[in-house]
XYZ file of C-alpha atoms in Angstrom:
631
model
C 12.700 23.593 -56.861
C 13.530 26.228 -59.445
C 10.015 27.674 -59.442
C 10.005 28.274 -55.656
C 9.323 31.893 -54.654
C 12.548 33.010 -52.991
C 13.591 36.128 -51.077
C 16.978 37.084 -49.630
C 17.312 39.343 -46.577
C 19.941 40.066 -43.949
C 17.379 39.654 -41.160
C 13.976 37.937 -41.180
C 11.518 38.885 -38.420
C 8.694 36.403 -37.849
C 5.869 38.231 -36.085
C 4.597 41.786 -36.523
C 3.577 42.678 -32.981
C 5.402 45.183 -30.791
C 8.535 43.046 -30.367
C 8.814 42.141 -34.037
C 8.326 45.690 -35.283
C 10.781 47.139 -32.753
C 13.327 44.501 -33.767
C 12.783 45.274 -37.438
C 13.322 48.995 -36.871
C 16.566 48.341 -35.013
C 17.900 45.997 -37.716
C 16.965 48.426 -40.498
C 18.594 51.337 -38.630
C 21.766 49.214 -38.584
C 21.766 49.400 -42.378
C 20.448 45.908 -43.111
C 17.650 44.554 -45.294
C 14.735 43.244 -43.255
C 11.665 41.097 -43.971
C 8.707 41.309 -41.584
C 6.442 38.270 -41.754
C 3.022 38.246 -40.110
C 0.597 35.347 -39.967
C -2.415 37.654 -40.027
C -3.046 41.140 -41.394
C -0.436 43.795 -40.663
C -1.549 45.619 -37.512
C -3.646 42.779 -36.141
C -1.175 41.670 -33.497
C -1.919 40.427 -29.992
C -0.076 43.497 -28.706
C -3.353 45.388 -28.997
C -4.737 43.240 -26.142
C -2.374 44.994 -23.703
C -4.802 47.812 -23.078
C -3.948 49.210 -19.655
C -0.501 50.640 -20.261
C 3.245 50.195 -20.627
C 5.239 50.029 -17.389
C 8.246 52.302 -17.064
C 9.648 54.016 -13.975
C 9.517 57.573 -15.315
C 8.286 58.940 -11.978
C 5.816 61.310 -13.618
C 3.050 60.743 -11.059
C 5.171 59.699 -8.073
C 8.758 60.940 -8.115
C 9.839 58.181 -5.703
C 9.660 55.666 -8.548
C 12.883 54.535 -10.238
C 14.325 51.511 -12.035
C 15.352 49.856 -8.773
C 11.762 49.863 -7.470
C 10.536 48.550 -10.821
C 13.173 45.814 -10.718
C 12.085 44.824 -7.211
C 8.414 44.703 -8.203
C 9.185 42.556 -11.261
C 11.233 40.078 -9.223
C 8.563 39.934 -6.532
C 5.853 39.390 -9.111
C 7.850 36.533 -10.664
C 8.451 35.055 -7.197
C 12.216 35.500 -7.748
C 12.411 32.952 -10.555
C 13.108 35.698 -13.124
C 16.445 35.879 -14.890
C 17.860 38.804 -12.906
C 19.741 40.257 -15.882
C 16.606 40.439 -18.025
C 14.639 42.068 -15.202
C 17.481 44.555 -14.655
C 17.779 45.528 -18.330
C 14.004 45.835 -18.594
C 13.674 48.123 -15.585
C 16.602 50.316 -16.623
C 15.694 50.713 -20.301
C 11.891 50.884 -20.245
C 11.670 54.686 -19.713
C 13.892 55.369 -22.745
C 11.769 53.070 -24.888
C 8.569 54.913 -23.878
C 10.081 58.339 -24.505
C 11.329 57.031 -27.837
C 7.781 55.987 -28.748
C 6.632 59.512 -28.013
C 9.229 60.953 -30.386
C 7.858 58.593 -33.040
C 4.355 59.971 -32.602
C 2.670 58.050 -29.768
C -0.031 60.194 -28.160
C -0.005 59.334 -24.460
C -2.486 60.696 -21.927
C -1.015 63.607 -19.945
C -0.803 64.787 -16.352
C -1.890 68.327 -15.465
C 1.773 69.337 -15.784
C 1.881 67.980 -19.322
C 3.958 64.885 -18.577
C 3.066 61.386 -19.783
C 0.371 60.143 -17.400
C 0.943 56.940 -15.441
C -1.657 54.757 -13.702
C -1.689 52.115 -10.983
C -1.597 48.422 -11.816
C -1.415 45.190 -9.853
C 1.978 44.424 -8.322
C 3.472 47.858 -9.075
C 4.361 49.906 -6.003
C 3.826 53.263 -7.732
C 1.688 54.543 -10.624
C 3.899 53.339 -13.450
C 1.847 52.529 -16.519
C 2.046 55.089 -19.301
C -1.251 54.821 -21.112
C -3.528 55.940 -23.918
C -6.919 55.510 -22.277
C -7.383 51.754 -22.268
C -6.079 51.370 -25.824
C -2.331 51.495 -25.139
C -1.347 48.386 -27.091
C -3.220 49.660 -30.125
C -1.350 52.975 -29.930
C 1.965 51.130 -29.651
C 1.212 49.108 -32.800
C -0.015 52.196 -34.644
C 3.155 54.073 -33.738
C 5.469 51.216 -34.690
C 3.670 50.733 -38.006
C 4.093 54.425 -38.737
C 7.794 54.100 -37.911
C 8.088 51.292 -40.471
C 6.307 53.485 -43.050
C 8.659 56.390 -42.248
C 11.671 54.141 -42.878
C 10.140 52.981 -46.162
C 9.512 56.571 -47.188
C 13.152 57.329 -46.489
C 14.199 54.370 -48.631
C 11.888 55.580 -51.402
C 13.665 58.917 -51.315
C 17.170 57.451 -51.137
C 16.823 54.293 -53.238
C 13.764 54.866 -55.394
C 11.994 51.862 -53.877
C 10.073 51.989 -50.603
C 10.545 48.237 -50.079
C 14.230 48.105 -50.986
C 15.346 47.516 -47.395
C 12.277 46.684 -45.324
C 9.205 44.817 -46.542
C 6.108 43.382 -44.871
C 4.820 39.954 -45.937
C 1.292 39.720 -44.534
C -0.850 36.591 -44.213
C 2.131 34.282 -44.531
C 2.883 31.394 -42.160
C 6.397 30.121 -41.443
C 6.527 26.364 -40.889
C 10.255 25.797 -40.431
C 13.534 27.461 -39.494
C 16.120 26.244 -42.008
C 19.659 25.370 -40.940
C 22.866 24.437 -42.708
C 26.053 23.347 -40.935
C 24.337 23.911 -37.591
C 23.511 27.570 -38.282
C 20.326 29.359 -39.294
C 20.101 29.777 -43.062
C 16.537 30.991 -43.523
C 12.871 30.216 -43.062
C 10.288 28.258 -45.044
C 6.552 28.842 -45.214
C 3.493 29.462 -47.356
C 1.014 32.129 -48.356
C -2.160 31.505 -46.373
C -4.470 32.526 -49.223
C -2.986 30.398 -52.001
C -0.970 27.785 -50.129
C 2.017 28.533 -52.373
C 5.379 27.887 -50.731
C 7.932 30.622 -49.992
C 11.612 30.533 -49.074
C 13.399 33.282 -47.142
C 17.188 33.025 -47.217
C 18.790 34.806 -44.273
C 21.602 34.264 -41.771
C 19.548 35.753 -38.910
C 15.949 35.036 -37.934
C 14.086 36.761 -35.093
C 11.079 34.995 -33.559
C 8.462 37.403 -32.213
C 5.400 35.202 -32.634
C 3.618 35.750 -29.324
C 1.842 33.153 -27.233
C 0.201 29.741 -26.963
C -3.329 30.542 -25.807
C -5.236 28.648 -28.512
C -4.074 25.409 -26.918
C -6.532 26.234 -24.101
C -10.321 26.238 -24.153
C -10.904 29.709 -22.692
C -8.352 32.288 -23.812
C -7.954 35.954 -24.576
C -5.644 35.047 -27.472
C -6.678 35.459 -31.078
C -6.560 32.552 -33.548
C -2.889 33.242 -34.306
C -1.698 32.232 -30.811
C -0.820 28.626 -31.594
C 2.718 28.535 -30.178
C 4.368 28.712 -33.608
C 7.569 30.395 -32.429
C 7.995 28.110 -29.435
C 7.645 25.064 -31.690
C 9.839 26.483 -34.471
C 12.641 27.022 -31.962
C 12.228 23.527 -30.469
C 12.382 21.926 -33.920
C 15.485 23.976 -34.749
C 17.295 22.680 -31.663
C 16.414 25.448 -29.229
C 15.354 25.109 -25.608
C 12.174 26.233 -23.883
C 12.488 27.492 -20.319
C 9.833 27.434 -17.551
C 6.890 26.413 -19.745
C 4.847 25.342 -16.714
C 4.143 28.982 -15.933
C 0.985 29.969 -17.796
C -0.786 33.150 -16.751
C -4.528 33.067 -16.391
C -5.619 36.691 -16.478
C -8.092 37.022 -13.609
C -10.663 39.058 -15.506
C -11.877 37.805 -18.844
C -15.482 38.246 -19.945
C -17.629 35.304 -18.829
C -20.941 35.919 -20.542
C -22.318 35.691 -23.228
C -20.498 32.619 -24.626
C -19.578 34.407 -27.868
C -17.197 36.701 -25.968
C -16.050 34.305 -23.233
C -12.389 35.030 -22.485
C -12.302 38.495 -24.053
C -10.057 40.548 -21.807
C -11.156 43.072 -19.189
C -8.129 45.294 -18.655
C -6.495 45.425 -15.250
C -6.836 49.196 -15.342
C -10.493 48.691 -14.343
C -9.164 47.540 -10.963
C -6.352 50.101 -11.037
C -8.968 52.850 -11.365
C -11.122 51.580 -8.506
C -13.004 48.457 -9.598
C -13.689 45.917 -6.829
C -14.314 42.164 -6.974
C -17.338 40.672 -5.196
C -18.919 37.234 -5.043
C -22.611 36.411 -5.355
C -23.072 37.154 -1.642
C -21.917 40.714 -2.303
C -18.714 40.147 -0.290
C -15.479 41.824 -1.381
C -13.584 38.551 -1.041
C -9.996 39.477 -1.939
C -9.272 40.461 1.676
C -9.443 36.741 2.482
C -6.705 35.778 0.015
C -3.718 38.028 0.777
C -0.595 35.793 0.966
C 1.699 36.238 3.951
C 4.521 37.584 1.752
C 2.269 40.488 0.654
C 0.457 41.340 3.908
C 2.662 44.318 4.701
C 1.814 45.953 1.351
C -1.921 45.226 0.899
C -4.865 46.466 2.946
C -6.782 43.877 4.958
C -9.929 46.009 5.348
C -12.199 48.032 3.061
C -11.679 51.358 4.831
C -7.912 51.393 4.297
C -8.222 50.001 0.763
C -10.646 52.785 -0.163
C -8.435 55.475 1.386
C -5.490 54.315 -0.735
C -6.967 55.750 -3.935
C -6.615 59.272 -2.538
C -3.678 58.803 -0.150
C -1.232 56.177 -1.330
C 1.590 57.283 0.950
C -0.226 56.426 4.168
C -2.334 53.404 3.203
C -1.782 49.914 1.850
C -3.006 48.940 -1.611
C -6.373 47.248 -2.269
C -6.010 43.455 -2.602
C -7.705 43.647 -6.020
C -4.283 44.907 -7.155
C -2.376 41.816 -6.054
C -0.351 40.138 -8.856
C -2.487 38.388 -11.435
C -1.736 34.840 -10.329
C -3.019 35.589 -6.819
C -6.233 37.219 -8.071
C -6.940 34.417 -10.568
C -6.526 31.710 -7.931
C -8.750 33.656 -5.534
C -11.552 33.931 -8.094
C -11.158 30.236 -8.890
C -11.479 29.411 -5.171
C -14.649 31.489 -4.781
C -16.262 29.774 -7.763
C -15.290 26.313 -6.487
C -16.740 27.203 -3.067
C -20.121 27.908 -4.682
C -19.943 31.682 -4.385
C -19.520 32.314 -8.097
C -22.064 33.386 -10.693
C -24.186 30.872 -12.564
C -21.777 31.223 -15.486
C -18.696 30.443 -13.404
C -17.329 33.884 -12.604
C -17.498 36.723 -10.089
C -18.424 40.404 -10.304
C -16.125 43.321 -11.068
C -17.726 46.682 -10.333
C -16.320 50.141 -11.037
C -19.706 51.884 -11.274
C -19.968 52.545 -7.534
C -16.627 54.361 -7.377
C -16.399 56.497 -10.515
C -18.974 58.735 -12.207
C -20.290 57.518 -15.561
C -18.529 60.232 -17.581
C -15.180 59.428 -15.920
C -15.562 55.712 -16.707
C -16.321 56.470 -20.337
C -13.281 58.771 -20.493
C -10.807 56.512 -18.662
C -12.085 53.164 -19.939
C -13.655 53.832 -23.339
C -12.833 50.452 -24.854
C -14.183 48.545 -21.853
C -17.391 50.565 -21.834
C -17.888 49.995 -25.558
C -16.901 46.314 -25.371
C -19.444 45.420 -22.711
C -22.176 47.652 -24.114
C -21.922 46.338 -27.655
C -21.068 42.684 -27.038
C -22.860 41.865 -23.776
C -25.480 44.625 -23.491
C -23.997 45.620 -20.110
C -23.441 49.273 -19.206
C -20.425 49.216 -16.874
C -21.203 52.769 -15.737
C -24.367 51.383 -14.130
C -23.747 47.741 -13.254
C -21.078 45.142 -12.517
C -19.196 43.045 -15.072
C -19.179 39.246 -14.897
C -15.562 38.084 -15.121
C -13.355 35.058 -14.577
C -9.868 33.681 -15.289
C -8.837 33.186 -18.909
C -5.612 31.833 -20.411
C -3.773 34.994 -21.363
C 0.013 34.733 -21.428
C 2.858 32.251 -21.092
C 5.822 33.292 -18.958
C 7.881 30.417 -20.342
C 9.489 30.577 -23.751
C 12.667 30.264 -25.763
C 15.801 30.423 -23.631
C 17.786 33.452 -24.769
C 20.875 35.407 -23.877
C 19.567 38.459 -21.956
C 21.814 41.020 -23.635
C 21.525 39.934 -27.274
C 18.232 37.941 -27.265
C 20.106 35.129 -29.065
C 18.408 31.741 -28.717
C 20.579 29.356 -26.711
C 21.979 26.564 -28.872
C 20.887 27.862 -32.294
C 23.379 30.271 -33.939
C 21.503 32.894 -35.941
C 18.183 32.539 -34.102
C 16.857 35.320 -31.842
C 13.644 35.776 -29.872
C 11.792 38.612 -28.148
C 8.437 39.274 -26.544
C 6.092 36.598 -25.250
C 7.839 33.851 -27.218
C 11.029 34.427 -25.180
C 11.334 33.125 -21.609
C 13.140 34.247 -18.468
C 12.130 37.876 -18.033
C 8.954 37.383 -16.002
C 9.838 34.393 -13.848
C 6.769 32.543 -12.617
C 4.300 35.402 -13.130
C 4.198 38.544 -15.268
C 3.055 41.862 -13.848
C 0.488 43.740 -15.905
C 2.104 46.427 -18.034
C 5.459 44.663 -18.147
C 4.517 43.006 -21.435
C 4.581 46.181 -23.537
C 7.863 47.412 -22.088
C 9.278 43.891 -22.495
C 8.378 44.047 -26.203
C 10.142 47.355 -26.638
C 13.262 46.650 -24.575
C 13.994 43.175 -25.886
C 12.591 43.799 -29.354
C 15.276 46.463 -29.710
C 17.941 44.151 -28.279
C 16.902 41.293 -30.579
C 17.143 43.615 -33.587
C 20.595 44.784 -32.522
C 21.760 41.241 -31.757
C 20.511 39.900 -35.086
C 22.078 42.831 -36.958
C 25.476 42.236 -35.358
C 25.231 38.529 -36.165
C 24.168 39.172 -39.787
C 27.074 41.570 -40.298
C 29.454 38.779 -39.285
C 27.655 35.883 -41.047
C 26.560 36.035 -44.663
C 23.825 33.986 -46.334
C 24.584 30.282 -46.477
C 23.783 28.104 -49.491
C 20.755 25.939 -48.777
C 20.961 22.339 -49.974
C 18.268 20.762 -52.122
C 17.747 18.139 -49.410
C 16.988 20.784 -46.787
C 14.434 22.470 -49.029
C 12.821 19.188 -50.080
C 12.419 18.069 -46.458
C 10.826 21.407 -45.515
C 8.428 21.164 -48.457
C 7.483 17.583 -47.640
C 6.690 18.449 -44.032
C 4.590 21.421 -45.116
C 2.628 19.253 -47.575
C 2.138 16.307 -45.206
C -1.573 17.099 -44.545
C -2.247 16.554 -48.265
C -0.033 13.512 -48.823
C -0.396 11.368 -45.698
C -2.868 8.527 -45.247
C -5.599 8.977 -42.674
C -9.015 10.381 -41.995
C -8.642 12.350 -38.743
C -10.357 15.734 -38.493
C -8.085 18.579 -37.247
C -11.006 20.438 -35.639
C -11.975 17.409 -33.539
C -8.406 16.944 -32.326
C -8.084 20.659 -31.557
C -11.257 20.582 -29.433
C -9.994 17.537 -27.547
C -6.627 19.214 -26.992
C -8.288 22.333 -25.575
C -10.510 20.259 -23.298
C -7.532 18.250 -22.057
C -5.455 21.325 -21.208
C -8.484 22.962 -19.591
C -9.261 19.935 -17.403
C -5.769 18.599 -16.693
C -3.247 21.459 -17.103
C -5.345 24.451 -15.999
C -5.113 26.801 -13.035
C -4.941 24.010 -10.434
C -2.813 20.935 -11.206
C -2.121 17.534 -9.628
C 0.317 14.736 -10.400
C -2.326 12.282 -11.601
C -3.998 14.874 -13.831
C -0.682 15.917 -15.375
C 0.241 12.286 -16.007
C -3.156 11.785 -17.628
C -2.538 14.902 -19.734
C 0.787 13.553 -21.036
C -0.882 10.249 -22.009
C -3.752 12.092 -23.696
C -1.385 14.382 -25.594
C 0.596 11.369 -26.830
C -2.616 9.827 -28.125
C -3.576 13.075 -29.838
C -0.139 13.270 -31.449
C -0.588 9.818 -32.992
C -3.979 10.859 -34.319
C -2.642 14.214 -35.561
C -0.199 12.336 -37.781
C -3.255 10.909 -39.568
C -4.938 14.260 -40.205
C -5.623 14.607 -43.896
C -6.671 17.887 -45.470
C -9.434 17.682 -48.036
C -9.687 20.010 -51.001
C -7.040 22.231 -52.503
C -4.534 24.693 -51.068
C -6.533 27.869 -51.683
C -8.527 29.252 -48.735
C -8.232 25.991 -46.823
C -8.498 26.556 -43.044
C -8.346 22.821 -42.357
C -4.877 22.778 -43.909
C -3.789 25.686 -41.708
C -5.073 24.005 -38.541
C -3.434 20.697 -39.432
C -0.053 22.470 -39.384
C -0.877 24.531 -36.287
C -1.897 21.362 -34.407
C 1.649 20.034 -34.538
C 2.889 23.201 -32.835
C 0.143 23.250 -30.198
C 0.683 19.606 -29.281
C 4.440 20.132 -28.886
C 4.007 23.190 -26.699
C 1.215 21.647 -24.611
C 3.373 18.626 -23.851
C 6.192 20.936 -22.744
C 3.773 22.671 -20.364
C 2.508 19.380 -18.939
C 5.958 17.801 -18.519
C 7.449 20.903 -16.917
C 4.428 21.200 -14.598
C 4.751 17.551 -13.566
C 8.434 18.048 -12.847
C 8.021 21.139 -10.638
C 6.770 19.873 -7.281
C 5.770 23.189 -5.754
C 3.295 26.035 -6.338
C 4.717 29.316 -7.617
C 3.235 32.129 -9.700
C 1.243 30.834 -12.641
C 1.884 27.194 -11.642
C -0.273 25.777 -8.829
C 0.061 22.160 -7.697
C -2.764 21.095 -5.397
C -0.545 18.243 -4.150
C 2.365 20.644 -3.485
C 0.514 23.806 -2.409
C 3.459 25.827 -1.068
C 6.500 27.464 -2.604
C 9.711 25.484 -2.073
C 12.910 27.526 -1.909
C 14.868 24.617 -3.391
C 12.683 24.665 -6.504
C 13.206 28.437 -6.787
C 16.845 27.730 -7.593
C 16.098 25.893 -10.845
C 14.569 26.557 -14.259
C 12.683 23.896 -16.169
C 14.170 23.166 -19.600
C 12.320 21.382 -22.411
C 14.037 19.992 -25.515
C 12.868 17.992 -28.546
C 14.899 15.337 -30.374
C 12.481 14.939 -33.259
C 10.268 12.418 -31.513
C 10.416 12.916 -27.731
C 9.994 15.965 -25.464
C 12.381 15.872 -22.499
C 12.008 18.022 -19.381
C 15.058 18.635 -17.192
C 16.248 21.310 -14.775
C 19.164 23.724 -14.717
C 20.429 26.128 -12.080
C 18.945 29.629 -12.046
C 21.628 32.315 -12.529
C 22.561 33.864 -9.188
C 21.648 37.504 -8.578
C 24.723 39.737 -8.038
C 25.226 41.448 -4.703
C 24.373 44.968 -5.894
C 20.889 43.778 -6.899
C 20.530 41.489 -3.901
C 21.143 44.518 -1.670
C 18.102 46.324 -3.131
C 15.859 44.013 -1.095
C 15.187 43.712 2.600
C 16.961 40.484 3.634
C 13.887 39.455 5.631
C 11.855 39.513 2.411
C 14.389 37.377 0.561
C 14.388 34.862 3.412
C 10.791 34.042 2.437
C 12.025 32.856 -0.967
C 15.641 31.720 -0.554
C 17.351 28.983 1.436
C 19.766 29.995 4.228
C 22.615 28.697 2.058
C 21.530 30.957 -0.807
C 21.284 33.965 1.489
C 24.838 33.393 2.659
C 26.111 32.711 -0.849
C 24.465 35.699 -2.551
C 25.322 38.166 0.210
C 28.978 37.335 -0.358
C 28.734 37.197 -4.139
C 30.100 40.251 -5.945
C 29.585 39.474 -9.595
C 26.627 37.185 -10.147
C 26.642 34.237 -12.523
């Protein structure tokens, strides 16, 4: 394969969202050469969907906030299934990452005192989300891109070539992580425009590919969210943890169909928006779980007072964690109190003046006005749950972001699991990207310093090329678009918000049938500008990931966070003690369990024991209270 386009780098970053760019900056600052590979255009990352803000306990609006409160909120939101070390690192380091962004040029909204402004969000005890109107994710990407450009300008000055040490490869898809002697040796892929194959030789690869939403029928995810990183790690021998936990954001646009699933930021509710059914009833008061009743108002008067006096009133139930709000909306619709399009109403117009809405929520106002002909300063929005985020992902070491079982592979952001437990709090995604993007970059840099490029065998390269070209060479007449539609319908109907044993078993059978058919997908035409070819490759990833979700969901016989079993409707403290693990042997997905790492005593002591008793067994309470070091 002498004519194969080949590049050599110390570190290859797959994904150009917040996590990937932060990782790339860290690796470049360590003196290494870095390739940034993005499937789409540079700057068009799913990070921009995180509009409401980045959570960090800076205490700018309420000085009582600190990392310990943030840690508690994150663990509560994840129903205590989070990896405690990841939640601890995240809470401790998030403020530094936000301040760092500001030094790199991020223009945050300010308080009257000139500090970075912070707003309320669901599940956060204090105003904690640093924000730029409702365009925070976009500002994060803009800032990180500018940081990359600044590093390139420095290299231009020092080396005479702006791309000597860090280069962006846009519109390029990676189809395989290459290994030799059990270690990562590079990545293989193709240019999306031409279909020409590309080899990246590198001892360290960072996956920052985002989510899996395009496996579902209604999603906020863009076309890129096909679970590429999850599948790449599986195929390379990695493990996926807790894939049953899929977050359905409670408020996606419902109507018109062309924008169904487009996100309505949680900051609409944080700034006073209320949810009502078609009877005009503010229904969330009826759905406050027992574990949250001491923190959330059970009547409108107290909920309304909270916006002006948070110290002496409980929070509105519209600000419950996302999994609770999504299930509540789903219940109202199933009970016949939803809109004709299958949603409910979200109204901020009765609480805030029109000019304030346009100032605080400019993107939301513009989005509804332009796409749905709805003026949110005058009327309610029609919203409903949409597949938004996957809490599960690649199992990684919390401190280095190294993928378990695959030397040289690292992961950060949505593609990595463990940080959020069974449910992610709004705002924790952007700080997760920054905290663990940095750690992945540092971990990969340290690994690359100690491990040089390995020689790739001809057999390895030939196998990668053959798998990439399979849609052109195999026999069959299956249409990838038909299979994709059937996959989305199956996940929607059988692996959605509410799950049962029989439906999950049916899903696994259906997915197996789709996999057989997917092996007969044949791409017509040439390589250039061939979307059917792209989808044929993406299908393999989506089917793998969807089966992991279904098998892990079937295994977990309880309801927790983003996973609701109608046949096991309550949380089970015995199931809280285990993570689901999915592996792939080349032909079969296997779901097993492993023990959740035990929280050390100093973190255990941050909680009221009576609260922990709602989640832990008596044996755990005794064990953890006497445990000094964790596990």
